[in-house]
mmCIF file with all atom_site columns, C-alpha atoms in Angstrom:
data_model
loop_
_atom_site.group_PDB
_atom_site.id
_atom_site.type_symbol
_atom_site.label_atom_id
_atom_site.label_alt_id
_atom_site.label_comp_id
_atom_site.label_asym_id
_atom_site.label_entity_id
_atom_site.label_seq_id
_atom_site.pdbx_PDB_ins_code
_atom_site.Cartn_x
_atom_site.Cartn_y
_atom_site.Cartn_z
_atom_site.occupancy
_atom_site.B_iso_or_equiv
_atom_site.pdbx_formal_charge
_atom_site.auth_seq_id
_atom_site.auth_comp_id
_atom_site.auth_asym_id
_atom_site.auth_atom_id
_atom_site.pdbx_PDB_model_num
ATOM 1   C CA . MET A 1 1   ? 0.000  0.000  0.000   1.00 0.00 ? 1   MET A CA 1
ATOM 2   C CA . ARG A 1 2   ? 2.829  2.383  0.870   1.00 0.00 ? 2   ARG A CA 1
ATOM 3   C CA . ARG A 1 3   ? 4.392  1.761  -2.555  1.00 0.00 ? 3   ARG A CA 1
ATOM 4   C CA . ALA A 1 4   ? 1.125  2.713  -4.307  1.00 0.00 ? 4   ALA A CA 1
ATOM 5   C CA . GLY A 1 5   ? 0.969  5.964  -2.334  1.00 0.00 ? 5   GLY A CA 1
ATOM 6   C CA . LEU A 1 6   ? 4.563  6.750  -3.246  1.00 0.00 ? 6   LEU A CA 1
ATOM 7   C CA . SER A 1 7   ? 3.822  6.080  -6.917  1.00 0.00 ? 7   SER A CA 1
ATOM 8   C CA . ALA A 1 8   ? 0.832  8.432  -6.794  1.00 0.00 ? 8   ALA A CA 1
ATOM 9   C CA . LEU A 1 9   ? 2.954  11.083 -5.107  1.00 0.00 ? 9   LEU A CA 1
ATOM 10  C CA . CYS A 1 10  ? 5.689  10.769 -7.743  1.00 0.00 ? 10  CYS A CA 1
ATOM 11  C CA . ALA A 1 11  ? 3.062  11.099 -10.473 1.00 0.00 ? 11  ALA A CA 1
ATOM 12  C CA . MET A 1 12  ? 1.771  14.312 -8.876  1.00 0.00 ? 12  MET A CA 1
ATOM 13  C CA . VAL A 1 13  ? 5.262  15.813 -8.724  1.00 0.00 ? 13  VAL A CA 1
ATOM 14  C CA . ALA A 1 14  ? 5.917  14.797 -12.337 1.00 0.00 ? 14  ALA A CA 1
ATOM 15  C CA . ALA A 1 15  ? 2.680  16.505 -13.365 1.00 0.00 ? 15  ALA A CA 1
ATOM 16  C CA . LEU A 1 16  ? 3.776  19.670 -11.572 1.00 0.00 ? 16  LEU A CA 1
ATOM 17  C CA . LEU A 1 17  ? 7.131  19.608 -13.304 1.00 0.00 ? 17  LEU A CA 1
ATOM 18  C CA . GLY A 1 18  ? 5.518  19.128 -16.692 1.00 0.00 ? 18  GLY A CA 1
ATOM 19  C CA . ALA A 1 19  ? 2.694  21.621 -16.237 1.00 0.00 ? 19  ALA A CA 1
ATOM 20  C CA . PRO A 1 20  ? 2.785  24.517 -18.701 1.00 0.00 ? 20  PRO A CA 1
ATOM 21  C CA . VAL A 1 21  ? 3.543  27.883 -17.166 1.00 0.00 ? 21  VAL A CA 1
ATOM 22  C CA . LEU A 1 22  ? 1.786  30.970 -18.470 1.00 0.00 ? 22  LEU A CA 1
ATOM 23  C CA . ALA A 1 23  ? 4.022  33.441 -20.274 1.00 0.00 ? 23  ALA A CA 1
ATOM 24  C CA . SER A 1 24  ? 3.246  36.059 -17.650 1.00 0.00 ? 24  SER A CA 1
ATOM 25  C CA . GLU A 1 25  ? 4.173  33.750 -14.766 1.00 0.00 ? 25  GLU A CA 1
ATOM 26  C CA . GLN A 1 26  ? 7.634  32.766 -13.599 1.00 0.00 ? 26  GLN A CA 1
ATOM 27  C CA . ALA A 1 27  ? 7.368  29.671 -11.418 1.00 0.00 ? 27  ALA A CA 1
ATOM 28  C CA . ARG A 1 28  ? 10.063 27.471 -9.923  1.00 0.00 ? 28  ARG A CA 1
ATOM 29  C CA . LEU A 1 29  ? 9.916  24.215 -8.014  1.00 0.00 ? 29  LEU A CA 1
ATOM 30  C CA . SER A 1 30  ? 12.019 23.225 -5.024  1.00 0.00 ? 30  SER A CA 1
ATOM 31  C CA . VAL A 1 31  ? 11.733 19.664 -3.718  1.00 0.00 ? 31  VAL A CA 1
ATOM 32  C CA . LEU A 1 32  ? 12.415 19.578 0.014   1.00 0.00 ? 32  LEU A CA 1
ATOM 33  C CA . GLY A 1 33  ? 12.149 15.785 0.170   1.00 0.00 ? 33  GLY A CA 1
ATOM 34  C CA . PHE A 1 34  ? 10.654 13.140 2.410   1.00 0.00 ? 34  PHE A CA 1
ATOM 35  C CA . SER A 1 35  ? 10.316 13.015 6.166   1.00 0.00 ? 35  SER A CA 1
ATOM 36  C CA . ARG A 1 36  ? 12.726 10.857 8.192   1.00 0.00 ? 36  ARG A CA 1
ATOM 37  C CA . ASP A 1 37  ? 10.239 7.990  8.253   1.00 0.00 ? 37  ASP A CA 1
ATOM 38  C CA . GLY A 1 38  ? 9.087  8.415  4.641   1.00 0.00 ? 38  GLY A CA 1
ATOM 39  C CA . THR A 1 39  ? 5.466  9.167  5.523   1.00 0.00 ? 39  THR A CA 1
ATOM 40  C CA . SER A 1 40  ? 5.471  12.813 4.350   1.00 0.00 ? 40  SER A CA 1
ATOM 41  C CA . PHE A 1 41  ? 6.800  14.636 1.290   1.00 0.00 ? 41  PHE A CA 1
ATOM 42  C CA . ALA A 1 42  ? 7.345  18.387 0.877   1.00 0.00 ? 42  ALA A CA 1
ATOM 43  C CA . TYR A 1 43  ? 7.890  20.689 -2.072  1.00 0.00 ? 43  TYR A CA 1
ATOM 44  C CA . GLU A 1 44  ? 7.677  24.409 -2.703  1.00 0.00 ? 44  GLU A CA 1
ATOM 45  C CA . GLN A 1 45  ? 6.479  26.334 -5.720  1.00 0.00 ? 45  GLN A CA 1
ATOM 46  C CA . PHE A 1 46  ? 7.552  29.980 -5.879  1.00 0.00 ? 46  PHE A CA 1
ATOM 47  C CA . GLY A 1 47  ? 8.110  32.853 -8.245  1.00 0.00 ? 47  GLY A CA 1
ATOM 48  C CA . ILE A 1 48  ? 6.314  35.783 -9.835  1.00 0.00 ? 48  ILE A CA 1
ATOM 49  C CA . LEU A 1 49  ? 2.585  35.483 -10.410 1.00 0.00 ? 49  LEU A CA 1
ATOM 50  C CA . GLY A 1 50  ? 0.603  37.038 -13.216 1.00 0.00 ? 50  GLY A CA 1
ATOM 51  C CA . PRO A 1 51  ? 1.086  40.119 -15.328 1.00 0.00 ? 51  PRO A CA 1
ATOM 52  C CA . ASP A 1 52  ? 1.341  42.346 -12.253 1.00 0.00 ? 52  ASP A CA 1
ATOM 53  C CA . GLY A 1 53  ? 4.516  40.567 -11.157 1.00 0.00 ? 53  GLY A CA 1
ATOM 54  C CA . PHE A 1 54  ? 3.580  39.737 -7.572  1.00 0.00 ? 54  PHE A CA 1
ATOM 55  C CA . PRO A 1 55  ? 5.936  37.365 -5.704  1.00 0.00 ? 55  PRO A CA 1
ATOM 56  C CA . TYR A 1 56  ? 4.589  34.235 -4.031  1.00 0.00 ? 56  TYR A CA 1
ATOM 57  C CA . SER A 1 57  ? 5.613  31.023 -2.298  1.00 0.00 ? 57  SER A CA 1
ATOM 58  C CA . ASP A 1 58  ? 3.506  27.888 -1.716  1.00 0.00 ? 58  ASP A CA 1
ATOM 59  C CA . LEU A 1 59  ? 5.026  25.132 0.421   1.00 0.00 ? 59  LEU A CA 1
ATOM 60  C CA . GLN A 1 60  ? 3.058  21.893 0.380   1.00 0.00 ? 60  GLN A CA 1
ATOM 61  C CA . ILE A 1 61  ? 3.543  18.942 2.734   1.00 0.00 ? 61  ILE A CA 1
ATOM 62  C CA . LEU A 1 62  ? 1.732  15.787 1.685   1.00 0.00 ? 62  LEU A CA 1
ATOM 63  C CA . ASP A 1 63  ? 0.944  12.481 3.315   1.00 0.00 ? 63  ASP A CA 1
ATOM 64  C CA . ALA A 1 64  ? 3.045  10.168 1.111   1.00 0.00 ? 64  ALA A CA 1
ATOM 65  C CA . GLN A 1 65  ? 0.489  7.365  1.183   1.00 0.00 ? 65  GLN A CA 1
ATOM 66  C CA . SER A 1 66  ? -2.693 9.291  0.402   1.00 0.00 ? 66  SER A CA 1
ATOM 67  C CA . GLY A 1 67  ? -1.234 12.304 -1.426  1.00 0.00 ? 67  GLY A CA 1
ATOM 68  C CA . THR A 1 68  ? -3.365 14.664 0.668   1.00 0.00 ? 68  THR A CA 1
ATOM 69  C CA . SER A 1 69  ? -2.108 17.711 2.566   1.00 0.00 ? 69  SER A CA 1
ATOM 70  C CA . ILE A 1 70  ? -1.145 17.156 6.168   1.00 0.00 ? 70  ILE A CA 1
ATOM 71  C CA . ALA A 1 71  ? -2.878 19.261 8.832   1.00 0.00 ? 71  ALA A CA 1
ATOM 72  C CA . GLY A 1 72  ? -1.796 22.894 8.588   1.00 0.00 ? 72  GLY A CA 1
ATOM 73  C CA . ALA A 1 73  ? -0.468 22.656 5.028   1.00 0.00 ? 73  ALA A CA 1
ATOM 74  C CA . PRO A 1 74  ? -0.065 24.247 2.578   1.00 0.00 ? 74  PRO A CA 1
ATOM 75  C CA . PHE A 1 75  ? 1.899  27.240 3.806   1.00 0.00 ? 75  PHE A CA 1
ATOM 76  C CA . ARG A 1 76  ? 1.384  30.216 1.492   1.00 0.00 ? 76  ARG A CA 1
ATOM 77  C CA . THR A 1 77  ? 2.725  33.720 1.149   1.00 0.00 ? 77  THR A CA 1
ATOM 78  C CA . SER A 1 78  ? 2.058  36.291 -1.546  1.00 0.00 ? 78  SER A CA 1
ATOM 79  C CA . PHE A 1 79  ? 2.562  40.009 -1.792  1.00 0.00 ? 79  PHE A CA 1
ATOM 80  C CA . ALA A 1 80  ? 0.540  42.475 -3.830  1.00 0.00 ? 80  ALA A CA 1
ATOM 81  C CA . GLN A 1 81  ? 3.666  44.614 -4.230  1.00 0.00 ? 81  GLN A CA 1
ATOM 82  C CA . ARG A 1 82  ? 6.318  44.448 -6.904  1.00 0.00 ? 82  ARG A CA 1
ATOM 83  C CA . ALA A 1 83  ? 8.874  45.860 -4.467  1.00 0.00 ? 83  ALA A CA 1
ATOM 84  C CA . ARG A 1 84  ? 8.964  42.473 -2.690  1.00 0.00 ? 84  ARG A CA 1
ATOM 85  C CA . THR A 1 85  ? 10.872 39.531 -4.140  1.00 0.00 ? 85  THR A CA 1
ATOM 86  C CA . PRO A 1 86  ? 10.214 35.787 -4.285  1.00 0.00 ? 86  PRO A CA 1
ATOM 87  C CA . ASP A 1 87  ? 13.070 35.369 -1.772  1.00 0.00 ? 87  ASP A CA 1
ATOM 88  C CA . VAL A 1 88  ? 11.144 37.465 0.759   1.00 0.00 ? 88  VAL A CA 1
ATOM 89  C CA . ALA A 1 89  ? 7.976  35.421 0.139   1.00 0.00 ? 89  ALA A CA 1
ATOM 90  C CA . ARG A 1 90  ? 9.985  32.209 0.566   1.00 0.00 ? 90  ARG A CA 1
ATOM 91  C CA . ALA A 1 91  ? 11.494 33.402 3.861   1.00 0.00 ? 91  ALA A CA 1
ATOM 92  C CA . VAL A 1 92  ? 8.038  34.175 5.262   1.00 0.00 ? 92  VAL A CA 1
ATOM 93  C CA . THR A 1 93  ? 6.682  30.800 4.105   1.00 0.00 ? 93  THR A CA 1
ATOM 94  C CA . TYR A 1 94  ? 9.609  28.847 5.562   1.00 0.00 ? 94  TYR A CA 1
ATOM 95  C CA . THR A 1 95  ? 9.265  30.687 8.858   1.00 0.00 ? 95  THR A CA 1
ATOM 96  C CA . ALA A 1 96  ? 5.613  29.617 9.027   1.00 0.00 ? 96  ALA A CA 1
ATOM 97  C CA . ALA A 1 97  ? 6.428  25.995 8.078   1.00 0.00 ? 97  ALA A CA 1
ATOM 98  C CA . ARG A 1 98  ? 9.662  25.610 10.079  1.00 0.00 ? 98  ARG A CA 1
ATOM 99  C CA . ARG A 1 99  ? 8.210  23.793 13.102  1.00 0.00 ? 99  ARG A CA 1
ATOM 100 C CA . THR A 1 100 ? 6.347  21.297 10.938  1.00 0.00 ? 100 THR A CA 1
ATOM 101 C CA . ILE A 1 101 ? 9.383  20.665 8.715   1.00 0.00 ? 101 ILE A CA 1
ATOM 102 C CA . GLU A 1 102 ? 11.601 20.125 11.766  1.00 0.00 ? 102 GLU A CA 1
ATOM 103 C CA . ARG A 1 103 ? 9.050  17.949 13.578  1.00 0.00 ? 103 ARG A CA 1
ATOM 104 C CA . LEU A 1 104 ? 8.740  15.661 10.546  1.00 0.00 ? 104 LEU A CA 1
ATOM 105 C CA . GLY A 1 105 ? 12.443 15.718 9.726   1.00 0.00 ? 105 GLY A CA 1
ATOM 106 C CA . ILE A 1 106 ? 11.764 16.764 6.138   1.00 0.00 ? 106 ILE A CA 1
ATOM 107 C CA . GLY A 1 107 ? 14.932 16.565 4.066   1.00 0.00 ? 107 GLY A CA 1
ATOM 108 C CA . GLU A 1 108 ? 16.932 14.773 6.774   1.00 0.00 ? 108 GLU A CA 1
ATOM 109 C CA . GLN A 1 109 ? 18.628 11.421 6.460   1.00 0.00 ? 109 GLN A CA 1
ATOM 110 C CA . GLY A 1 110 ? 16.120 8.574  6.825   1.00 0.00 ? 110 GLY A CA 1
ATOM 111 C CA . THR A 1 111 ? 16.071 6.168  9.754   1.00 0.00 ? 111 THR A CA 1
#
């Protein structure tokens, strides 16, 4: 069962990577990885959204078996100001998600 969930999760990430991006949108993907025990998977999508050029960051943490968001996720930040950058949006998002990422051991060596 766990293998089927992992396959579904990999298919979702592949779909995200292959999804067309609008000409007016600059999006990037950062894979944070799995939790220590392999039960959760995290990735972030960030960039400039729409013709107005507003920066954003969406950090998603999924249950690796079901592919659904864990409680509290996703963590999202966006600014309706061009003066802000995607790096600022990312910093705010990571600050909000830090405890959950640390608690799950996302991106750490597995046990």
